[in-house]
Structure formats: structure tokens, C-alpha cells
Amino acid sequence: MTITHDLLVWFSKSFGLFYLMGLSLIVVIYAYWPANQKPFNAAAQAILHDDDDKPYRG
Amino acid sequence: MVAELTKNERQGALVILLALAVTGLAMAAGGRGDPFGVHGALVLVVSIAGIFAVIGGYYAPEPSPDRLDSYYDTPTKFGIIAAMVWAVVGMAVGDWVAWLLAYPEWTFDAAWASFGRLRPVHTSGVIFGFGGNALIATSFYVMQRTSRARLPDQLTPWFVLFGYNLFCVIAATGYLMGVTQSKEYAEPEWYADIWLVIVWVVYFVLYLRTLNRRKEPHIYVSNWYYLAFILVVAMLHIVNNLAVPISWGSAKSYSLFSGVQDAMTEWWYGHNAVAFFLTSGFLGMMYYYMPKRAGRPIYSYRMSIISFWGITFFYMWAGSHHLHYTALPQWVQSLGMTFSVMLLVPSWVSAGNALMTLNGAWHKVRDDAVLRFMMVAAVFYGLSTFEGSFMAIRPVNALSHYTDWTVGHVHAGALGWVAMITFGAIYASVPWLWKRNGMYSAKLVEAHFWLALAGTIIYVFAMWNSGIIQGLMWRTYNESGTLAYSFVDSLVAMHPYYIARAVGGVFFLLGAIIGFYNIWMTIRTASQDETAHNTADHPVTEPAVGVPALQPGE
């Protein structure tokens, strides 16, 4: 099968469009999902106070 | 260093070095007089030196199990010093070729001293030698801290660092001998490329193994950026370097691609090298060291995630803007242009996020040159990404392409963003790593900062002027409809700017040399009394926990 220009344009205007839109939507939903705020803020704070500077050993 | 390896790891190191020595010997034998043979001899000599080093420390007592109570930072220390050595070498050669452009007769009639051979020594030296070592070193540091896990073993990080630097040395020495596959930023030939794939895959797996041991439920965003850097650079490197050598004993190979496909593959690689090597990796660095140094969490963690995916998925399509007005189909050019313009959004979100993080810490930016390096880096990141999106617009590109404007743009990013954030991160980590109260001399950090900033500004303004004059001269017609200026006319017009650019480069290089001296003296100077507590050089502890400083207007 040869990939023609028309085929590529059709593919990018159908699959490409929804793939990028869908992806953006998923990323925004993930970033703003209320349950995710706690781990996000914890992670942002955590790097500031690793006072002992030691790996965890369990 | 060998003393830090366990018995098994010492044996592993010997096996690897022996295999490498045999490979080097085979290359030297098969290559004979070809540069391939010279590189074989180089590999052989380096491996034998390594074997002697391991044997020399082979019977040292094994490291105590207590080592597992601390992070493994010796590779990071080595990587930082390697980065600074490459910075000085790469920038010195860069300034050398800058003078060569102003005075082209300074080549001593020697092939190795021609612009075409020295220029890739500069670009690979600063991008891969300086930038790459800094990224690997800081990524080891950051992934351990943010995962609260020690590196899984002691041998792999050394394999990555030594292997990577061997690649850099093979690349640079090859250029001087005339070995190149003529792909910008991917000049090393097939055998060096295969070696880099091996090293890079080991690096990627090492990162995943460390993350797999993490004790933090959430993977901190810096790791996302570092991982994207490692993963995508592997993809780019493998695809762009697909080639067939003319024989097993020759350095020369031919690319699998030809014509416009070759050009597109090369710039898909080239622009994503900017995106994932020079942006993603350094954003990972910034998202760790800047909050840490400022003592404030990222302004918006959510935005750092959104811009991560924006950068990752938009950059992939932007490469074709390097091929405007070429044989590349118009629609592919338009695609690259559109994605380049869209890229401004996640780029400015990142730059804004960085600057907003500093809100409430501006007094620290004023007093602390290390944090100021990072602040200026974020500003130049914002400026360069705006300029890049602008220059990718086809009619703008008609003026800017093939001119020094492009060179100015690249250096606004490379000097202003990449080098500044790296120097900031290195100055922040050196006292942490070597357990010092601060850098040997805060005044020298200050001097480095102003030299670097002055150098960048001189450089970029010289190239903006020269580039736009060049672009305008090339497109000026006289009444009879022919070109008003010859190419040599434009060359004469650029001469003063070339001198100015080389002077700017001297400033930047001097800064790097001072930085290297300062780092060296910090390492050599014994730790002072801990009572001389310098808050600027320590991560903020108790007082600031959960209580951000007041914002203006609060």
C-alpha cells in the first residue's frame, strides 16, 4: 500500500485531531482531579524538607 | 572509587572492561590506518587503564553495609567535575571558532584546525559533554532524593558515566580526524552511535530500577522530565543514526535515508534534541533545584504536569520548521510551523511557573547569585521559546533562516537558559555533595554570574544585528531587479559583529573557568565549623515548613 498525501491528511484530520484533543483532555482532568491534589501538594512540599538526606530503609 | 564496589561488582567491572578491551583490539586490528583503527586503539588503552585501576583496588575491603543508609553520590560528584571540564574545553573551542569566523586565516593550514572540524567539537563538547554530564549527574542526585531510594547498585552508574564520556571523547577526537556523518548534532559515526545506544539503555533501565525502589507514592515531576529526556533521546538517536558502514573496518557509513526524507529525519532528530536534551532534561533540573534553593514549592504543581505533556507532545511535530522553503511538502512545513507556535503555551507556562515560584523569595534572588543564575535561566527560557515560535513562522523564517539570527537564537537558549540553569544547579549541589557550608567564594560566584550574563547579552545582540543585516542584504534588490549586494558584501558587513560575538564568548568562557576554579577550591577546602551556618546554602528546614512567605498584597 502506498501512503498518499490524501490518506495522510485524512488520517491527521480524523485520528490525529481526536488523539490530540483526547490527550489534552485526559491530562487536564488528571491534573485537576480533586483527589490528586493531596499527593501533588505533598510531592511539591516533600522535596523541601528531606532534612536527614537519607534513603528510606524498611 | 573501586573500594565502593562490592566484590561481585568489581568482577563485573573487570568483565565489562575485558570485553571492551577485546572490542578495542578488534577495532584497532580491523581498522588499521583508518580513524576507526585509531579509535580502536583508544578504546583498548582506556579499557586497559580501567582494568589496572580495578585490579589496584580489587583487594580493598568491601564497602560496609552502612553505605545503604546514605545516597550514592560519588557518581554525581564525578559527573559534575566532568561537566565542568567539558564546559571549559567546549566553550574554549567555541570561542576559538568564533575568532576563526572573524579571521578565517587562523587555521595554521592544518586540516584539524579548519572550522568544519572544530565546530562540532564545540557543539558536541558543550551539548553532550557539558550538558549531558550535568544532566546525568543531577538526575542521579534528584532521582535518589525524590524517590528516597539509593541507587540499586554501585557499578551501573559508573558504567553510564564512563561509557558516556568515552562516547564524547570518541566523538571529539573523530571530528579532528575528519570522521563525521554530516548530520548536525549527530556527527559521530556508526560505531560510536552503537556504543551510545548501549550506554543509554543502561541509563534508562537504571532510572527505572531506582524509581521502582521508591518510597514516595507519587513520582515527583522532575523525574517525568528526566525520563522523557532519556526515553526520547534514545528514540531519536536510534532512528536518525540508522546507517550501513562501508565495511567492518571503516569509520565511514551511509545513512539509510536520502534526500528530503534524510533532511526530515535529521531535523525531527535535531529539533527534538533541543526539546528533550536541552529543554526537558533541564526543566527536570529546574523543577528540583529552583524550589529547593528558593525554599518554596513549585508555584503550581498542576501546571508543571500540564506543560510536561504539552511540551512532550507538541515538540515531536515541530522539527519541519527547519526546512521551510525546501523540497519538503508545504503541508509538512505548515504542520511544523503550527506546532511550533502552539509550543509557546506550555513553554511560557513553564517559564511563568518558575518565576512565580520565586515570588516571595525575590530578596533571596537579590542576595544569592546561585538563585539568580536560575532566575535568569527562566527568563531566557521564556525569551528563547518566544523567539523560537516566532522564527518558525514561515515568512519570518524567510528572513532569519541561514543567517546569524539562528545562531543568536540558539545561544540565547544555550547560554542564557541551559548553561545558566546548569551553573545554578551545580553551585547549589557542590556544597551539599561535599558537605561544605557554602561555595569557596561567594564573590567568585557573583563574578561568574555577571560575566556569564554580560557574555550572553553581548553574544546575542551581536548575532541579532548581524543576522538581520545579513537577511536584509540578501533580499535587497536594485532598480533593475537584481540583487543589490554580493555575498561578500554581506560578509564584510558582519565582520565587526563577529568580533563582538567572540568577545562575548570570552566573557562567558572566563566565567566558566572561574566557576571551575571555585568548585575545585570548594572541594579542596576542608569543611568549616558547622556553627558558621549559612542559610543560603542549605535547604530550608523547620521554620518554613508549610508556611510560605507572605506574597505582596497578602
Coordinates of C-alpha atoms in Angstrom, one line a residue:
Chain A
M1 CA 0.0 0.0 0.0
T2 CA 1.3 3.4 -0.8
I3 CA 0.7 6.2 1.6
T4 CA -0.7 9.1 -0.4
H5 CA -1.0 12.7 0.6
D6 CA -4.8 12.4 0.8
L7 CA -4.6 9.4 3.1
L8 CA -2.2 11.2 5.4
V9 CA -4.4 14.3 5.5
W10 CA -7.5 12.2 6.2
F11 CA -5.6 10.4 9.0
S12 CA -4.3 13.6 10.6
K13 CA -7.7 15.3 10.4
S14 CA -9.6 12.4 11.9
F15 CA -7.4 10.3 14.2
G16 CA -4.8 12.9 14.8
L17 CA -7.3 15.6 15.8
F18 CA -9.1 13.4 18.3
Y19 CA -6.0 11.9 19.6
L20 CA -4.5 15.3 20.5
M21 CA -7.8 16.6 21.8
G22 CA -8.4 13.4 23.8
L23 CA -4.9 13.5 25.2
S24 CA -5.2 17.1 26.3
L25 CA -8.5 16.4 28.0
I26 CA -7.1 13.4 29.9
V27 CA -4.1 15.5 31.0
V28 CA -6.2 18.4 32.3
I29 CA -8.6 16.0 34.0
Y30 CA -5.7 14.2 35.7
A31 CA -4.1 17.4 36.8
Y32 CA -7.3 18.9 38.2
W33 CA -8.8 15.7 39.6
P34 CA -9.7 16.7 43.2
A35 CA -8.3 13.5 44.8
N36 CA -4.9 14.1 43.1
Q37 CA -4.4 17.5 44.9
K38 CA -3.2 15.9 48.1
P39 CA -0.4 13.8 46.6
F40 CA 0.6 16.7 44.3
N41 CA 1.0 19.2 47.1
A42 CA 2.7 16.6 49.3
A43 CA 5.2 15.9 46.5
A44 CA 5.8 19.6 45.9
Q45 CA 6.5 20.1 49.6
A46 CA 8.4 16.9 50.2
I47 CA 11.5 18.0 48.3
L48 CA 11.9 21.0 50.6
H49 CA 12.2 19.1 53.8
D50 CA 14.3 16.0 53.4
D51 CA 16.3 17.1 56.4
D52 CA 18.0 13.8 57.2
D53 CA 19.0 13.4 53.5
K54 CA 19.0 9.6 53.8
P55 CA 17.3 6.9 51.8
Y56 CA 14.4 5.1 53.4
R57 CA 15.3 1.6 54.7
G58 CA 12.4 -0.7 55.6
Chain B
M1 CA 36.1 4.6 43.9
V2 CA 36.8 0.9 43.3
A3 CA 36.6 0.5 47.1
E4 CA 33.0 1.5 46.9
L5 CA 32.1 -1.5 44.7
T6 CA 31.3 -4.9 46.2
K7 CA 33.3 -7.9 45.2
N8 CA 30.8 -9.0 42.6
E9 CA 30.7 -5.5 41.2
R10 CA 34.5 -5.5 40.9
Q11 CA 34.3 -8.7 39.0
G12 CA 31.6 -7.3 36.8
A13 CA 33.7 -4.3 36.1
L14 CA 36.6 -6.5 35.0
V15 CA 34.4 -8.5 32.7
I16 CA 33.0 -5.3 31.1
L17 CA 36.5 -3.8 30.7
L18 CA 37.9 -7.0 29.3
A19 CA 35.1 -7.2 26.7
L20 CA 35.7 -3.6 25.9
A21 CA 39.5 -4.2 25.5
V22 CA 38.8 -7.1 23.2
T23 CA 36.5 -4.9 21.1
G24 CA 39.1 -2.2 21.0
L25 CA 41.7 -4.6 19.9
A26 CA 39.5 -6.0 17.1
M27 CA 38.7 -2.4 16.0
A28 CA 42.4 -1.5 16.0
A29 CA 43.3 -4.6 14.0
G30 CA 40.4 -4.3 11.6
G31 CA 40.7 -0.6 11.1
R32 CA 44.5 -0.3 10.6
G33 CA 45.3 3.2 9.3
D34 CA 41.7 4.2 9.2
P35 CA 40.5 6.6 12.0
F36 CA 38.4 3.5 13.0
G37 CA 41.6 1.8 14.0
V38 CA 42.8 4.8 15.9
H39 CA 39.6 4.8 17.9
G40 CA 40.0 1.1 18.5
A41 CA 43.5 1.8 20.0
L42 CA 41.9 4.5 22.1
V43 CA 39.2 2.1 23.4
L44 CA 41.9 -0.5 24.1
V45 CA 44.1 1.9 26.1
V46 CA 41.2 3.2 28.1
S47 CA 40.0 -0.3 28.9
I48 CA 43.5 -1.4 30.0
A49 CA 43.8 1.6 32.2
G50 CA 40.4 0.8 33.7
I51 CA 41.5 -2.9 34.3
F52 CA 44.6 -1.7 36.1
A53 CA 42.5 0.7 38.3
V54 CA 40.1 -2.1 39.2
I55 CA 42.9 -4.6 39.9
G56 CA 44.6 -2.0 42.0
G57 CA 41.6 -1.7 44.3
Y58 CA 40.5 -5.3 43.9
Y59 CA 41.6 -6.5 47.4
A60 CA 40.4 -3.4 49.2
P61 CA 37.9 -4.3 52.0
E62 CA 34.3 -4.5 50.7
P63 CA 32.1 -1.5 51.4
S64 CA 30.3 -1.7 54.7
P65 CA 26.5 -2.4 54.7
D66 CA 26.1 1.0 56.3
R67 CA 26.5 2.5 52.9
L68 CA 22.9 1.6 52.3
D69 CA 22.0 4.3 54.9
S70 CA 23.1 7.1 52.6
Y71 CA 22.6 8.1 49.0
Y72 CA 25.2 7.1 46.5
D73 CA 26.6 10.4 45.4
T74 CA 30.2 9.7 44.2
P75 CA 29.0 9.3 40.6
T76 CA 27.2 12.6 40.8
K77 CA 30.4 14.3 42.1
F78 CA 32.3 12.8 39.2
G79 CA 29.7 13.9 36.7
I80 CA 29.8 17.4 38.0
I81 CA 33.5 17.7 37.6
A82 CA 33.4 16.1 34.1
A83 CA 30.7 18.6 33.2
M84 CA 32.9 21.5 34.2
V85 CA 35.9 20.1 32.3
W86 CA 33.8 19.8 29.2
A87 CA 32.4 23.2 29.8
V88 CA 35.8 24.8 29.7
V89 CA 37.0 22.7 26.8
G90 CA 33.8 23.1 24.7
M91 CA 33.5 26.8 25.4
A92 CA 37.2 27.4 24.6
V93 CA 36.8 25.7 21.3
G94 CA 33.6 27.6 20.7
D95 CA 35.4 30.9 21.2
W96 CA 38.2 29.7 19.0
V97 CA 35.8 29.0 16.1
A98 CA 34.2 32.4 16.8
W99 CA 37.5 34.1 16.2
L100 CA 38.1 31.8 13.2
L101 CA 34.9 33.3 11.6
A102 CA 36.3 36.8 12.1
Y103 CA 39.8 35.8 11.0
P104 CA 39.5 32.8 8.7
E105 CA 43.2 32.7 8.0
W106 CA 43.9 31.4 11.6
T107 CA 43.8 27.7 10.7
F108 CA 47.6 27.2 10.5
D109 CA 47.0 25.4 7.2
A110 CA 46.1 22.3 9.2
A111 CA 43.1 20.2 8.4
W112 CA 42.2 19.5 12.0
A113 CA 42.1 23.3 12.7
S114 CA 39.5 24.0 10.0
F115 CA 36.2 25.5 11.0
G116 CA 34.3 22.4 9.8
R117 CA 36.2 20.1 12.1
L118 CA 36.5 22.3 15.2
R119 CA 32.9 23.5 15.2
P120 CA 31.4 20.0 16.0
V121 CA 34.0 19.7 18.8
H122 CA 32.4 22.9 20.2
T123 CA 28.8 21.8 19.7
S124 CA 29.2 18.3 21.0
G125 CA 31.6 19.4 23.7
V126 CA 29.0 21.9 25.2
I127 CA 25.8 20.0 24.5
F128 CA 26.8 16.4 25.2
G129 CA 30.0 16.9 27.2
F130 CA 28.9 19.7 29.5
G131 CA 25.1 19.4 29.2
G132 CA 24.9 15.6 29.2
N133 CA 27.3 15.1 32.1
A134 CA 25.4 17.7 34.1
L135 CA 22.0 16.0 33.3
I136 CA 23.3 12.6 34.2
A137 CA 24.9 13.8 37.4
T138 CA 21.9 15.8 38.6
S139 CA 19.5 13.1 37.5
F140 CA 21.3 10.6 39.8
Y141 CA 21.0 13.2 42.6
V142 CA 17.4 14.1 42.1
M143 CA 16.0 10.6 41.4
Q144 CA 17.5 9.3 44.7
R145 CA 16.2 12.2 46.8
T146 CA 12.7 12.3 45.3
S147 CA 12.4 8.6 45.5
R148 CA 14.0 8.4 48.9
A149 CA 15.8 5.3 47.5
R150 CA 19.5 4.7 47.0
L151 CA 20.8 3.7 43.5
P152 CA 20.2 0.0 43.2
D153 CA 23.9 -0.8 42.8
Q154 CA 27.3 0.8 42.6
L155 CA 28.5 -0.4 39.2
T156 CA 25.8 0.7 36.8
P157 CA 26.1 4.5 37.5
W158 CA 29.8 4.2 36.7
F159 CA 29.2 2.3 33.6
V160 CA 26.8 5.0 32.4
L161 CA 29.2 7.9 33.3
F162 CA 32.4 6.4 31.9
G163 CA 30.6 4.9 28.9
Y164 CA 29.1 8.3 28.1
N165 CA 32.3 10.2 28.4
L166 CA 34.1 7.6 26.3
F167 CA 31.4 8.3 23.6
C168 CA 32.1 12.1 24.0
V169 CA 35.9 11.6 23.6
I170 CA 35.4 9.3 20.6
A171 CA 33.1 11.9 19.0
A172 CA 35.5 14.9 19.6
T173 CA 38.7 13.1 18.5
G174 CA 36.9 11.7 15.5
Y175 CA 35.9 15.2 14.3
L176 CA 39.5 16.3 14.4
M177 CA 40.5 13.4 12.2
G178 CA 37.6 14.2 9.8
V179 CA 35.2 11.5 11.0
T180 CA 31.6 12.7 10.6
Q181 CA 28.4 11.5 9.1
S182 CA 27.5 15.1 8.3
K183 CA 24.3 15.2 10.4
E184 CA 24.2 18.3 12.6
Y185 CA 24.4 17.4 16.3
A186 CA 24.6 13.7 15.3
E187 CA 28.0 13.7 13.7
P188 CA 29.6 10.7 15.4
E189 CA 29.8 7.6 13.1
W190 CA 28.1 4.3 13.4
Y191 CA 30.3 2.5 16.0
A192 CA 30.2 5.5 18.4
D193 CA 26.4 5.5 17.9
I194 CA 26.0 1.8 18.7
W195 CA 28.1 2.3 21.9
L196 CA 25.9 5.3 22.9
V197 CA 22.8 3.2 22.5
I198 CA 24.2 0.5 24.9
V199 CA 25.1 3.2 27.5
W200 CA 21.8 5.0 27.1
V201 CA 19.6 1.9 27.5
V202 CA 21.6 1.0 30.7
Y203 CA 21.0 4.6 31.9
F204 CA 17.2 4.3 31.2
V205 CA 17.0 0.9 33.0
L206 CA 19.0 2.3 35.9
Y207 CA 16.5 5.2 36.3
L208 CA 13.5 2.8 36.2
R209 CA 15.2 0.5 38.7
T210 CA 15.7 3.4 41.1
L211 CA 12.1 4.6 40.7
N212 CA 10.9 1.1 41.2
R213 CA 12.6 1.2 44.7
R214 CA 11.0 4.5 45.6
K215 CA 9.3 5.0 49.0
E216 CA 7.3 8.0 47.8
P217 CA 3.9 7.1 46.4
H218 CA 3.9 9.9 43.8
I219 CA 6.7 10.3 41.3
Y220 CA 8.0 13.9 41.6
V221 CA 7.6 15.9 38.3
S222 CA 11.4 16.3 37.8
N223 CA 11.6 12.6 37.2
W224 CA 9.0 12.8 34.5
Y225 CA 11.1 15.4 32.7
Y226 CA 14.3 13.5 33.2
L227 CA 12.7 10.3 32.0
A228 CA 11.2 11.9 28.9
F229 CA 14.7 13.2 28.2
I230 CA 16.2 9.7 28.4
L231 CA 13.5 7.8 26.6
V232 CA 13.0 10.2 23.7
V233 CA 16.7 10.8 23.1
A234 CA 17.1 7.1 22.7
M235 CA 14.3 7.0 20.1
L236 CA 15.7 10.0 18.2
H237 CA 19.3 8.7 18.3
I238 CA 18.5 5.2 17.1
V239 CA 16.2 6.3 14.2
N240 CA 18.3 9.2 12.9
N241 CA 21.5 7.2 13.0
L242 CA 20.3 4.2 11.1
A243 CA 23.2 3.7 8.7
V244 CA 25.2 1.0 6.9
P245 CA 29.0 1.1 7.3
I246 CA 31.0 0.5 4.2
S247 CA 32.9 -2.2 6.0
W248 CA 33.5 -3.6 9.5
G249 CA 37.0 -1.9 9.4
S250 CA 35.9 1.6 8.4
A251 CA 34.6 4.6 10.1
K252 CA 32.6 5.6 7.1
S253 CA 28.9 4.7 6.8
Y254 CA 25.9 5.8 4.7
S255 CA 22.6 6.8 6.1
L256 CA 19.6 4.6 5.5
F257 CA 17.7 7.8 4.4
S258 CA 18.3 10.0 1.4
G259 CA 17.1 13.3 0.0
V260 CA 14.2 15.1 1.7
Q261 CA 13.5 12.0 3.9
D262 CA 17.0 12.3 5.2
A263 CA 16.6 16.0 5.8
M264 CA 13.3 15.5 7.6
T265 CA 14.6 12.6 9.8
E266 CA 17.6 14.8 10.7
W267 CA 15.5 17.7 11.8
W268 CA 13.0 15.6 13.5
Y269 CA 16.0 14.5 15.5
G270 CA 17.7 17.9 15.6
H271 CA 14.8 19.8 16.9
N272 CA 13.8 17.1 19.4
A273 CA 17.4 17.2 20.6
V274 CA 16.7 20.8 21.5
A275 CA 13.4 19.7 23.0
F276 CA 14.3 16.7 25.0
F277 CA 18.0 17.1 25.6
L278 CA 18.2 20.9 26.1
T279 CA 14.7 21.5 27.4
S280 CA 13.0 18.6 29.0
G281 CA 16.1 17.4 31.0
F282 CA 17.0 20.9 32.1
L283 CA 13.4 21.6 33.1
G284 CA 13.7 18.5 35.3
M285 CA 16.8 20.1 36.8
M286 CA 15.0 23.4 37.3
Y287 CA 11.9 21.9 39.0
Y288 CA 14.1 20.4 41.7
Y289 CA 16.9 22.9 42.3
M290 CA 14.9 26.1 42.0
P291 CA 12.3 25.3 44.6
K292 CA 14.9 23.7 46.8
R293 CA 17.2 26.8 46.6
A294 CA 14.4 29.3 47.0
G295 CA 12.9 27.3 49.8
R296 CA 9.4 27.4 48.2
P297 CA 7.4 24.7 46.5
I298 CA 6.6 25.0 42.8
Y299 CA 4.0 27.7 42.3
S300 CA 1.7 25.3 40.5
Y301 CA 2.4 21.6 40.5
R302 CA -0.6 21.1 38.3
M303 CA 0.8 23.4 35.6
S304 CA 4.1 21.6 35.7
I305 CA 2.2 18.4 34.7
I306 CA 0.1 20.1 32.0
S307 CA 3.1 21.8 30.5
F308 CA 5.0 18.5 30.6
W309 CA 2.5 16.8 28.4
G310 CA 2.3 19.9 26.2
I311 CA 6.0 20.0 25.6
T312 CA 6.3 16.3 25.1
F313 CA 3.5 16.0 22.5
F314 CA 3.9 19.3 20.7
Y315 CA 7.7 19.3 20.2
M316 CA 7.5 16.0 18.4
W317 CA 6.0 17.7 15.4
A318 CA 7.9 20.9 15.3
G319 CA 11.1 19.8 13.5
S320 CA 10.0 20.5 10.0
H321 CA 10.2 24.3 10.7
H322 CA 13.9 23.8 10.0
L323 CA 13.1 23.0 6.4
H324 CA 10.8 25.9 5.3
Y325 CA 11.0 26.7 1.6
T326 CA 12.7 23.4 0.8
A327 CA 11.7 20.3 -1.2
L328 CA 9.7 19.2 1.9
P329 CA 6.0 19.2 1.1
Q330 CA 4.3 22.5 2.0
W331 CA 1.8 20.8 4.4
V332 CA 4.6 19.3 6.4
Q333 CA 6.2 22.7 6.7
S334 CA 2.8 24.2 7.8
L335 CA 2.4 21.4 10.4
G336 CA 5.8 22.1 11.9
M337 CA 5.0 25.8 11.9
T338 CA 1.7 25.4 13.6
F339 CA 3.0 23.1 16.3
S340 CA 5.9 25.5 16.9
V341 CA 3.5 28.3 17.5
M342 CA 1.4 26.2 19.8
L343 CA 4.5 25.3 21.8
L344 CA 4.6 28.8 23.1
V345 CA 1.8 27.9 25.5
P346 CA 3.4 25.1 27.5
S347 CA 6.8 26.8 27.3
W348 CA 5.6 30.0 28.8
V349 CA 3.6 28.1 31.4
S350 CA 6.9 26.5 32.5
A351 CA 8.8 29.8 32.5
G352 CA 5.9 31.5 34.3
N353 CA 5.7 28.7 36.8
A354 CA 9.4 29.1 37.5
L355 CA 9.2 32.8 38.0
M356 CA 6.1 32.6 40.1
T357 CA 7.9 30.1 42.4
L358 CA 10.3 32.9 43.2
N359 CA 7.5 35.2 44.3
G360 CA 8.1 35.8 47.9
A361 CA 11.8 34.9 47.5
W362 CA 13.0 37.9 45.5
H363 CA 15.1 39.1 48.3
K364 CA 17.0 35.8 48.0
V365 CA 17.4 36.3 44.3
R366 CA 18.9 39.7 45.0
D367 CA 21.4 38.3 47.6
D368 CA 22.1 34.9 46.2
A369 CA 23.9 34.7 42.9
V370 CA 23.1 30.9 42.7
L371 CA 19.4 31.5 42.7
R372 CA 19.9 34.5 40.4
F373 CA 21.5 32.1 37.9
M374 CA 18.3 30.1 38.0
M375 CA 16.1 33.1 37.7
V376 CA 17.9 34.4 34.7
A377 CA 17.7 31.0 33.2
A378 CA 13.9 31.0 33.5
V379 CA 13.8 34.5 31.9
F380 CA 16.0 33.4 28.9
Y381 CA 13.9 30.2 28.6
G382 CA 10.8 32.4 28.2
L383 CA 12.6 34.7 25.7
S384 CA 14.1 31.9 23.6
T385 CA 10.9 29.9 23.4
F386 CA 9.0 33.0 22.3
E387 CA 11.7 33.8 19.7
G388 CA 11.7 30.2 18.5
S389 CA 8.0 30.1 17.9
F390 CA 8.2 33.4 16.1
M391 CA 11.1 32.3 13.9
A392 CA 9.3 29.1 13.0
I393 CA 6.6 31.2 11.2
R394 CA 7.3 30.7 7.5
P395 CA 7.6 34.4 6.4
V396 CA 9.7 35.3 9.4
N397 CA 11.9 32.3 8.7
A398 CA 12.4 33.7 5.1
L399 CA 14.3 36.5 6.7
S400 CA 16.0 34.6 9.6
H401 CA 17.0 31.2 8.0
Y402 CA 20.6 30.6 7.1
T403 CA 21.5 33.9 8.9
D404 CA 23.3 34.5 12.2
W405 CA 19.9 35.2 13.8
T406 CA 19.5 31.5 14.1
V407 CA 22.9 31.3 15.8
G408 CA 21.9 34.1 18.1
H409 CA 18.6 32.3 19.0
V410 CA 20.4 29.0 19.7
H411 CA 22.9 30.8 22.0
A412 CA 20.1 32.7 23.8
G413 CA 18.8 29.3 24.7
A414 CA 22.1 27.5 25.2
L415 CA 24.0 30.2 27.2
G416 CA 21.0 32.0 28.8
W417 CA 18.9 29.0 29.6
V418 CA 20.8 25.7 29.6
A419 CA 24.2 26.9 30.9
M420 CA 22.7 29.3 33.5
I421 CA 20.3 26.7 35.0
T422 CA 23.2 24.2 35.0
F423 CA 25.6 26.5 36.7
G424 CA 22.9 27.3 39.3
A425 CA 22.2 23.7 39.9
I426 CA 25.9 22.8 40.2
Y427 CA 26.6 25.7 42.6
A428 CA 23.7 24.6 44.7
S429 CA 24.7 20.9 44.7
V430 CA 28.5 21.2 45.3
P431 CA 28.3 22.3 48.9
W432 CA 25.5 19.7 49.5
L433 CA 27.5 16.9 48.0
W434 CA 30.9 17.7 49.6
K435 CA 29.3 18.7 52.9
R436 CA 30.5 22.3 52.9
N437 CA 28.9 25.3 54.4
G438 CA 28.9 27.1 51.1
M439 CA 31.0 27.7 48.0
Y440 CA 34.7 28.6 48.5
S441 CA 34.0 32.1 47.4
A442 CA 30.6 33.7 47.1
K443 CA 32.3 36.7 45.3
L444 CA 33.6 34.4 42.6
V445 CA 30.0 33.0 42.0
E446 CA 28.9 36.6 41.7
A447 CA 31.7 37.4 39.3
H448 CA 30.8 34.3 37.2
F449 CA 27.2 35.4 37.2
W450 CA 27.9 38.8 35.8
L451 CA 30.5 37.5 33.3
A452 CA 28.0 34.9 32.0
L453 CA 25.2 37.4 31.8
A454 CA 27.3 40.1 30.1
G455 CA 28.7 37.5 27.7
T456 CA 25.3 36.2 26.8
I457 CA 23.9 39.6 26.1
I458 CA 26.9 40.7 24.0
Y459 CA 26.8 37.5 22.1
V460 CA 23.0 37.5 21.4
F461 CA 22.8 41.2 20.5
A462 CA 25.8 40.8 18.1
M463 CA 24.1 37.9 16.3
W464 CA 20.7 39.6 16.2
N465 CA 22.3 42.6 14.5
S466 CA 24.4 40.6 12.2
G467 CA 21.7 38.1 11.3
I468 CA 19.1 40.7 10.4
I469 CA 21.6 42.8 8.4
Q470 CA 22.6 39.6 6.6
G471 CA 19.0 38.6 5.9
L472 CA 18.1 42.1 4.7
M473 CA 21.1 42.4 2.5
W474 CA 20.4 39.0 0.9
R475 CA 16.9 40.1 -0.1
T476 CA 17.6 43.7 -1.3
Y477 CA 17.0 44.3 -5.0
N478 CA 18.1 47.3 -7.1
E479 CA 16.0 49.1 -9.7
S480 CA 17.0 46.6 -12.4
G481 CA 15.6 43.7 -10.3
T482 CA 18.9 42.0 -9.4
L483 CA 20.5 41.6 -6.0
A484 CA 21.9 44.8 -4.6
Y485 CA 24.7 43.1 -2.6
S486 CA 27.0 40.3 -3.3
F487 CA 27.6 37.6 -0.7
V488 CA 31.0 39.0 0.1
D489 CA 29.4 42.4 0.8
S490 CA 27.3 40.8 3.5
L491 CA 30.4 39.1 4.8
V492 CA 32.2 42.4 5.2
A493 CA 29.2 43.9 7.0
M494 CA 29.2 41.0 9.5
H495 CA 32.9 41.3 10.4
P496 CA 32.5 43.7 13.4
Y497 CA 29.7 41.6 14.8
Y498 CA 31.8 38.5 14.6
I499 CA 34.5 40.2 16.7
A500 CA 31.8 41.3 19.2
R501 CA 30.4 37.8 19.4
A502 CA 33.9 36.4 20.0
V503 CA 34.4 38.9 22.8
G504 CA 31.1 37.9 24.3
G505 CA 32.3 34.3 24.2
V506 CA 35.5 35.3 26.0
F507 CA 33.3 36.7 28.9
F508 CA 31.3 33.5 29.1
L509 CA 34.3 31.3 29.0
L510 CA 36.1 33.3 31.7
G511 CA 33.0 32.9 33.9
A512 CA 33.1 29.1 33.4
I513 CA 36.8 29.0 34.2
I514 CA 36.3 31.0 37.4
G515 CA 33.4 28.6 38.2
F516 CA 35.6 25.6 37.7
Y517 CA 38.3 27.1 40.0
N518 CA 35.7 28.0 42.6
I519 CA 34.2 24.5 42.6
W520 CA 37.7 22.9 42.8
M521 CA 38.6 25.1 45.7
T522 CA 35.3 24.3 47.5
I523 CA 36.2 20.6 47.2
R524 CA 39.7 21.1 48.4
T525 CA 38.9 23.4 51.3
A526 CA 38.1 21.3 54.4
S527 CA 34.7 21.8 55.8
Q528 CA 34.5 24.7 58.2
D529 CA 32.8 24.7 61.5
E530 CA 29.2 23.9 61.2
T531 CA 28.4 26.7 63.6
A532 CA 29.1 29.2 60.8
H533 CA 25.6 28.4 59.5
N534 CA 24.9 29.9 56.1
T535 CA 21.2 29.7 55.5
A536 CA 21.5 30.5 51.8
D537 CA 23.4 27.3 51.2
H538 CA 21.2 24.9 53.0
P539 CA 17.7 23.6 52.1
V540 CA 15.2 25.4 54.3
T541 CA 14.4 23.4 57.4
E542 CA 12.0 23.9 60.2
P543 CA 10.8 27.5 60.1
A544 CA 9.4 27.5 56.6
V545 CA 7.6 24.2 56.8
G546 CA 4.1 24.6 55.3
V547 CA 4.2 28.3 55.8
P548 CA 5.0 30.1 52.6
A549 CA 6.4 33.6 53.0
L550 CA 3.8 36.3 52.5
Q551 CA 3.1 37.3 49.0
P552 CA 2.9 41.0 48.2
G553 CA -0.7 42.1 48.8
E554 CA -1.5 39.4 51.3

